[in-house]
Amino acid sequence: MPAQGLFISDLHLLSRRSIGERCLEQLKPTLKKTDLLILGGDIFDFRWSHHGELTRSLKAAQEWLGELLTAEEHLRLIYLLGNHDCLPAMQEMLHQLAGETPNFCWSEHHLALDHCLFLHGDVLDAGLSHAKLTAYRSKFAEQHRERGDIAHRLYDMVVATRMHHLPAQLLHHPTRVMRKLSNYLTSLNLSAEDGIKEVYFGHTHRPLAGTSYQGQLFFNSGSGVRHLPFRPCRFEFSGDVDEVVTKLTAEPRQALRISK
């Protein structure tokens, strides 16, 4: 019998524009029937954290993950990095948590599990290569700084007027996104011909519910930012989750593929 999985991304917790806590609360009945939860990046938003200095933001992120793991002890939980939560200090915290928690692991890159492929999706804006993605994320990490009250107020106004959906509408049309991701995955030998039938990603904040392109089905769970749609994606798999957790705990910076 296939195991049950759930993919969510882009909650942007720590930001005061996030309603991610409310989104997760609504998912609690679903989580009780889920074997594997994949957090697909930008779960936390350190760039726009309302906690101020990084140490307080990291503590809040660690406590949130700890509470989730304690509340859902039956879950295997995999954390994939995104551009807003790729900071070295965050990776160090995740590495420590993985060493202390048997049902938790994390990955800097994509994960292929059975016929499913999971990634954050910021490679769409980075330039469709591993080297460019690394450089793109490094800029995000280097540019991390506390935002002042004026910057937060301006961002609040953008969200209140629903203007924050425009970048996704203008830059991330589904057909364009699927074409770019399809080309990227083909270069990694992760196409439909290589056995990857379903692709789950975030970053664009535009939900997709199994749209077909080049023999693959593409899914996006939307965003936990206020006034944007949030659509968790369920999936089934036959791979060995314990094997995934063990391997990712040992090598979180290696892209991993586990077949049944």
mmCIF file of C-alpha atoms in Angstrom:
data_model
loop_
_atom_site.group_PDB
_atom_site.id
_atom_site.type_symbol
_atom_site.label_atom_id
_atom_site.label_comp_id
_atom_site.label_asym_id
_atom_site.label_seq_id
_atom_site.Cartn_x
_atom_site.Cartn_y
_atom_site.Cartn_z
ATOM 1 C CA MET A 1 0.000 0.000 0.000
ATOM 2 C CA PRO A 2 1.491 3.384 -0.968
ATOM 3 C CA ALA A 3 2.480 5.761 1.797
ATOM 4 C CA GLN A 4 0.746 9.133 2.020
ATOM 5 C CA GLY A 5 2.654 12.388 1.625
ATOM 6 C CA LEU A 6 1.892 16.102 1.787
ATOM 7 C CA PHE A 7 3.863 18.948 0.188
ATOM 8 C CA ILE A 8 3.599 22.572 1.331
ATOM 9 C CA SER A 9 5.888 25.540 0.804
ATOM 10 C CA ASP A 10 6.174 29.321 1.106
ATOM 11 C CA LEU A 11 4.479 29.855 4.453
ATOM 12 C CA HIS A 12 6.854 32.798 5.005
ATOM 13 C CA LEU A 13 6.565 32.448 8.760
ATOM 14 C CA LEU A 14 8.299 35.166 10.816
ATOM 15 C CA SER A 15 6.929 37.783 8.408
ATOM 16 C CA ARG A 16 3.948 39.733 9.685
ATOM 17 C CA ARG A 17 2.286 39.258 6.278
ATOM 18 C CA SER A 18 2.183 35.488 6.814
ATOM 19 C CA ILE A 19 -0.934 33.541 7.764
ATOM 20 C CA GLY A 20 1.082 30.332 7.782
ATOM 21 C CA GLU A 21 0.125 29.435 11.339
ATOM 22 C CA ARG A 22 -3.545 29.528 10.364
ATOM 23 C CA CYS A 23 -2.820 27.426 7.280
ATOM 24 C CA LEU A 24 -1.058 24.775 9.345
ATOM 25 C CA GLU A 25 -3.841 24.716 11.926
ATOM 26 C CA GLN A 26 -6.309 23.882 9.162
ATOM 27 C CA LEU A 27 -4.049 21.018 8.056
ATOM 28 C CA LYS A 28 -3.977 19.202 11.403
ATOM 29 C CA PRO A 29 -6.683 16.642 10.507
ATOM 30 C CA THR A 30 -4.840 15.903 7.240
ATOM 31 C CA LEU A 31 -1.489 15.525 9.006
ATOM 32 C CA LYS A 32 -2.938 12.773 11.203
ATOM 33 C CA LYS A 33 -3.383 10.688 8.035
ATOM 34 C CA THR A 34 -0.027 11.619 6.507
ATOM 35 C CA ASP A 35 3.214 9.590 6.639
ATOM 36 C CA LEU A 36 5.597 12.156 5.153
ATOM 37 C CA LEU A 37 5.456 15.954 5.224
ATOM 38 C CA ILE A 38 7.774 17.804 2.843
ATOM 39 C CA LEU A 39 8.318 21.477 3.644
ATOM 40 C CA GLY A 40 9.360 22.873 0.281
ATOM 41 C CA GLY A 41 11.319 26.007 1.156
ATOM 42 C CA ASP A 42 10.590 29.571 2.287
ATOM 43 C CA ILE A 43 8.734 28.143 5.255
ATOM 44 C CA PHE A 44 10.495 30.915 7.174
ATOM 45 C CA ASP A 45 11.220 34.380 5.845
ATOM 46 C CA PHE A 46 14.381 35.689 7.473
ATOM 47 C CA ARG A 47 14.577 38.655 5.087
ATOM 48 C CA TRP A 48 11.293 40.069 6.447
ATOM 49 C CA SER A 49 11.292 38.662 9.975
ATOM 50 C CA HIS A 50 9.499 40.772 12.568
ATOM 51 C CA HIS A 51 11.720 39.305 15.302
ATOM 52 C CA GLY A 52 14.534 41.705 14.509
ATOM 53 C CA GLU A 53 18.003 40.239 14.945
ATOM 54 C CA LEU A 54 18.809 36.879 13.382
ATOM 55 C CA THR A 55 19.351 34.996 16.644
ATOM 56 C CA ARG A 56 15.760 35.652 17.731
ATOM 57 C CA SER A 57 14.426 34.664 14.311
ATOM 58 C CA LEU A 58 16.399 31.408 14.368
ATOM 59 C CA LYS A 59 15.140 30.608 17.851
ATOM 60 C CA ALA A 60 11.549 31.157 16.706
ATOM 61 C CA ALA A 61 12.108 28.896 13.671
ATOM 62 C CA GLN A 62 13.681 26.166 15.800
ATOM 63 C CA GLU A 63 10.831 26.298 18.310
ATOM 64 C CA TRP A 64 8.238 26.095 15.530
ATOM 65 C CA LEU A 65 9.843 23.013 14.001
ATOM 66 C CA GLY A 66 10.260 21.424 17.424
ATOM 67 C CA GLU A 67 6.595 21.955 18.268
ATOM 68 C CA LEU A 68 5.495 20.486 14.931
ATOM 69 C CA LEU A 69 7.685 17.402 15.377
ATOM 70 C CA THR A 70 6.429 16.901 18.929
ATOM 71 C CA ALA A 71 2.775 17.346 17.995
ATOM 72 C CA GLU A 72 3.003 14.960 15.009
ATOM 73 C CA GLU A 73 5.336 12.237 16.286
ATOM 74 C CA HIS A 74 4.202 9.769 13.611
ATOM 75 C CA LEU A 75 5.387 12.038 10.775
ATOM 76 C CA ARG A 76 8.600 11.862 8.825
ATOM 77 C CA LEU A 77 9.450 15.478 8.016
ATOM 78 C CA ILE A 78 11.796 16.668 5.262
ATOM 79 C CA TYR A 79 12.810 20.325 4.978
ATOM 80 C CA LEU A 80 13.970 21.644 1.595
ATOM 81 C CA LEU A 81 15.678 25.026 1.521
ATOM 82 C CA GLY A 82 14.392 28.043 -0.409
ATOM 83 C CA ASN A 83 15.904 31.430 -1.099
ATOM 84 C CA HIS A 84 14.354 33.090 1.973
ATOM 85 C CA ASP A 85 15.556 30.439 4.440
ATOM 86 C CA CYS A 86 18.908 29.353 2.966
ATOM 87 C CA LEU A 87 21.075 31.259 5.476
ATOM 88 C CA PRO A 88 24.156 29.362 6.742
ATOM 89 C CA ALA A 89 22.934 29.824 10.323
ATOM 90 C CA MET A 90 19.617 28.211 9.370
ATOM 91 C CA GLN A 91 21.436 25.288 7.770
ATOM 92 C CA GLU A 92 23.494 24.835 10.924
ATOM 93 C CA MET A 93 20.307 24.758 13.008
ATOM 94 C CA LEU A 94 18.683 22.228 10.670
ATOM 95 C CA HIS A 95 21.793 20.049 10.769
ATOM 96 C CA GLN A 96 21.721 20.032 14.565
ATOM 97 C CA LEU A 97 17.997 19.271 14.646
ATOM 98 C CA ALA A 98 18.425 16.377 12.203
ATOM 99 C CA GLY A 99 21.131 14.884 14.403
ATOM 100 C CA GLU A 100 18.864 15.021 17.429
ATOM 101 C CA THR A 101 15.536 14.008 15.835
ATOM 102 C CA PRO A 102 15.135 10.599 14.128
ATOM 103 C CA ASN A 103 12.100 11.584 12.042
ATOM 104 C CA PHE A 104 13.550 14.835 10.651
ATOM 105 C CA CYS A 105 16.034 15.615 7.877
ATOM 106 C CA TRP A 106 16.725 18.401 5.421
ATOM 107 C CA SER A 107 18.195 18.986 1.982
ATOM 108 C CA GLU A 108 19.823 21.963 0.340
ATOM 109 C CA HIS A 109 18.685 20.796 -3.095
ATOM 110 C CA HIS A 110 15.983 18.737 -4.758
ATOM 111 C CA LEU A 111 14.757 15.316 -3.693
ATOM 112 C CA ALA A 112 13.536 12.535 -5.981
ATOM 113 C CA LEU A 113 11.381 9.979 -4.195
ATOM 114 C CA ASP A 114 9.954 7.110 -6.229
ATOM 115 C CA HIS A 115 8.220 8.770 -9.209
ATOM 116 C CA CYS A 116 8.023 12.213 -7.518
ATOM 117 C CA LEU A 117 10.446 15.135 -7.615
ATOM 118 C CA PHE A 118 10.461 17.912 -4.981
ATOM 119 C CA LEU A 119 12.269 21.242 -5.103
ATOM 120 C CA HIS A 120 11.700 24.813 -3.974
ATOM 121 C CA GLY A 121 11.747 26.308 -7.452
ATOM 122 C CA ASP A 122 13.989 29.351 -7.009
ATOM 123 C CA VAL A 123 16.145 27.867 -9.748
ATOM 124 C CA LEU A 124 13.540 29.449 -12.054
ATOM 125 C CA ASP A 125 14.882 32.897 -11.165
ATOM 126 C CA ALA A 126 18.462 31.822 -10.518
ATOM 127 C CA GLY A 127 19.272 30.661 -14.052
ATOM 128 C CA LEU A 128 18.552 26.920 -14.343
ATOM 129 C CA SER A 129 21.881 25.525 -13.180
ATOM 130 C CA HIS A 130 23.305 24.343 -9.873
ATOM 131 C CA ALA A 131 26.101 26.927 -9.999
ATOM 132 C CA LYS A 132 23.697 29.794 -10.672
ATOM 133 C CA LEU A 133 21.338 28.614 -7.936
ATOM 134 C CA THR A 134 24.217 28.588 -5.438
ATOM 135 C CA ALA A 135 25.202 32.145 -6.449
ATOM 136 C CA TYR A 136 21.582 33.324 -6.307
ATOM 137 C CA ARG A 137 21.075 31.977 -2.801
ATOM 138 C CA SER A 138 24.404 33.360 -1.640
ATOM 139 C CA LYS A 139 23.193 36.847 -2.553
ATOM 140 C CA PHE A 140 20.055 36.341 -0.494
ATOM 141 C CA ALA A 141 22.132 35.192 2.464
ATOM 142 C CA GLU A 142 24.607 38.054 2.133
ATOM 143 C CA GLN A 143 21.867 40.662 1.814
ATOM 144 C CA HIS A 144 20.085 39.528 4.968
ATOM 145 C CA ARG A 145 19.544 42.440 7.311
ATOM 146 C CA GLU A 146 16.933 43.754 9.678
ATOM 147 C CA ARG A 147 14.191 45.706 7.892
ATOM 148 C CA GLY A 148 13.129 48.972 9.497
ATOM 149 C CA ASP A 149 9.586 49.897 10.419
ATOM 150 C CA ILE A 150 9.145 52.058 7.299
ATOM 151 C CA ALA A 151 10.072 49.153 5.024
ATOM 152 C CA HIS A 152 7.617 46.873 6.834
ATOM 153 C CA ARG A 153 4.844 49.476 6.575
ATOM 154 C CA LEU A 154 5.423 49.861 2.850
ATOM 155 C CA TYR A 155 5.306 46.107 2.383
ATOM 156 C CA ASP A 156 2.099 45.976 4.449
ATOM 157 C CA MET A 157 0.557 48.496 2.045
ATOM 158 C CA VAL A 158 1.558 46.399 -0.965
ATOM 159 C CA VAL A 159 -0.089 43.322 0.561
ATOM 160 C CA ALA A 160 -3.181 45.241 1.685
ATOM 161 C CA THR A 161 -3.746 46.490 -1.866
ATOM 162 C CA ARG A 162 -3.206 42.983 -3.304
ATOM 163 C CA MET A 163 -0.289 44.228 -5.400
ATOM 164 C CA HIS A 164 2.034 41.446 -4.222
ATOM 165 C CA HIS A 165 0.444 38.968 -6.609
ATOM 166 C CA LEU A 166 1.716 40.884 -9.644
ATOM 167 C CA PRO A 167 5.267 39.435 -9.791
ATOM 168 C CA ALA A 168 3.853 35.920 -9.952
ATOM 169 C CA GLN A 169 1.338 36.928 -12.611
ATOM 170 C CA LEU A 170 3.935 38.707 -14.739
ATOM 171 C CA LEU A 171 6.995 36.500 -14.300
ATOM 172 C CA HIS A 172 5.665 33.046 -13.529
ATOM 173 C CA HIS A 173 3.042 32.116 -16.085
ATOM 174 C CA PRO A 174 2.396 28.369 -15.633
ATOM 175 C CA THR A 175 3.363 27.372 -19.170
ATOM 176 C CA ARG A 176 6.627 29.310 -18.989
ATOM 177 C CA VAL A 177 7.397 27.894 -15.548
ATOM 178 C CA MET A 178 6.724 24.309 -16.599
ATOM 179 C CA ARG A 179 8.823 24.689 -19.743
ATOM 180 C CA LYS A 180 11.788 26.034 -17.765
ATOM 181 C CA LEU A 181 11.501 23.389 -15.059
ATOM 182 C CA SER A 182 11.126 20.646 -17.664
ATOM 183 C CA ASN A 183 14.331 21.756 -19.391
ATOM 184 C CA TYR A 184 16.149 21.951 -16.049
ATOM 185 C CA LEU A 185 15.025 18.498 -14.955
ATOM 186 C CA THR A 186 15.922 16.981 -18.310
ATOM 187 C CA SER A 187 19.466 18.298 -17.840
ATOM 188 C CA LEU A 188 19.563 16.433 -14.507
ATOM 189 C CA ASN A 189 18.181 13.180 -15.969
ATOM 190 C CA LEU A 190 14.940 13.699 -14.071
ATOM 191 C CA SER A 191 12.518 13.808 -16.990
ATOM 192 C CA ALA A 192 9.428 11.666 -17.558
ATOM 193 C CA GLU A 193 11.609 9.243 -19.518
ATOM 194 C CA ASP A 194 13.797 8.911 -16.419
ATOM 195 C CA GLY A 195 10.804 7.876 -14.309
ATOM 196 C CA ILE A 196 9.814 11.214 -12.761
ATOM 197 C CA LYS A 197 6.095 11.596 -13.366
ATOM 198 C CA GLU A 198 5.150 14.247 -10.783
ATOM 199 C CA VAL A 199 6.981 17.495 -9.936
ATOM 200 C CA TYR A 200 6.214 19.449 -6.742
ATOM 201 C CA PHE A 201 7.612 22.937 -6.286
ATOM 202 C CA GLY A 202 6.993 26.308 -4.626
ATOM 203 C CA HIS A 203 8.506 29.782 -5.004
ATOM 204 C CA THR A 204 6.088 31.187 -7.605
ATOM 205 C CA HIS A 205 3.123 31.506 -5.174
ATOM 206 C CA ARG A 206 0.816 30.294 -7.973
ATOM 207 C CA PRO A 207 -0.972 26.990 -7.266
ATOM 208 C CA LEU A 208 -0.888 24.182 -9.800
ATOM 209 C CA ALA A 209 -2.926 21.023 -9.328
ATOM 210 C CA GLY A 210 -1.378 18.464 -11.645
ATOM 211 C CA THR A 211 -1.019 20.401 -14.885
ATOM 212 C CA SER A 212 0.511 18.213 -17.587
ATOM 213 C CA TYR A 213 3.611 19.189 -19.573
ATOM 214 C CA GLN A 214 6.028 16.939 -21.489
ATOM 215 C CA GLY A 215 4.719 13.803 -19.809
ATOM 216 C CA GLN A 216 5.009 15.162 -16.257
ATOM 217 C CA LEU A 217 2.377 16.552 -13.873
ATOM 218 C CA PHE A 218 3.308 19.797 -12.128
ATOM 219 C CA PHE A 219 2.061 20.789 -8.681
ATOM 220 C CA ASN A 220 2.514 23.990 -6.680
ATOM 221 C CA SER A 221 1.052 24.568 -3.213
ATOM 222 C CA GLY A 222 0.730 28.348 -3.448
ATOM 223 C CA SER A 223 1.670 30.556 -0.527
ATOM 224 C CA GLY A 224 0.868 31.247 3.118
ATOM 225 C CA VAL A 225 1.157 34.998 2.571
ATOM 226 C CA ARG A 226 -2.029 36.950 3.247
ATOM 227 C CA HIS A 227 -4.424 37.278 0.268
ATOM 228 C CA LEU A 228 -2.620 34.602 -1.765
ATOM 229 C CA PRO A 229 -4.030 31.098 -2.397
ATOM 230 C CA PHE A 230 -2.689 28.161 -0.372
ATOM 231 C CA ARG A 231 -3.261 24.689 -1.846
ATOM 232 C CA PRO A 232 -1.395 21.823 -0.085
ATOM 233 C CA CYS A 233 -0.485 18.998 -2.456
ATOM 234 C CA ARG A 234 -1.066 15.362 -1.545
ATOM 235 C CA PHE A 235 1.010 12.601 -3.122
ATOM 236 C CA GLU A 236 1.640 8.876 -2.811
ATOM 237 C CA PHE A 237 4.973 7.077 -2.954
ATOM 238 C CA SER A 238 6.478 3.628 -2.610
ATOM 239 C CA GLY A 239 10.048 4.546 -1.681
ATOM 240 C CA ASP A 240 11.680 3.843 1.665
ATOM 241 C CA VAL A 241 11.245 7.025 3.721
ATOM 242 C CA ASP A 242 13.534 5.813 6.483
ATOM 243 C CA GLU A 243 16.260 5.391 3.868
ATOM 244 C CA VAL A 244 15.679 8.966 2.714
ATOM 245 C CA VAL A 245 15.884 10.327 6.259
ATOM 246 C CA THR A 246 19.060 8.374 6.968
ATOM 247 C CA LYS A 247 20.812 9.452 3.770
ATOM 248 C CA LEU A 248 19.778 13.097 3.982
ATOM 249 C CA THR A 249 20.850 13.303 7.613
ATOM 250 C CA ALA A 250 24.297 12.128 6.540
ATOM 251 C CA GLU A 251 24.513 14.169 3.315
ATOM 252 C CA PRO A 252 22.019 17.070 3.341
ATOM 253 C CA ARG A 253 23.944 18.949 0.652
ATOM 254 C CA GLN A 254 23.696 16.143 -1.876
ATOM 255 C CA ALA A 255 20.706 15.952 -4.235
ATOM 256 C CA LEU A 256 19.141 12.571 -3.520
ATOM 257 C CA ARG A 257 17.147 10.045 -5.518
ATOM 258 C CA ILE A 258 15.407 7.095 -3.891
ATOM 259 C CA SER A 259 13.552 4.615 -6.074
ATOM 260 C CA LYS A 260 11.240 1.903 -4.845
#
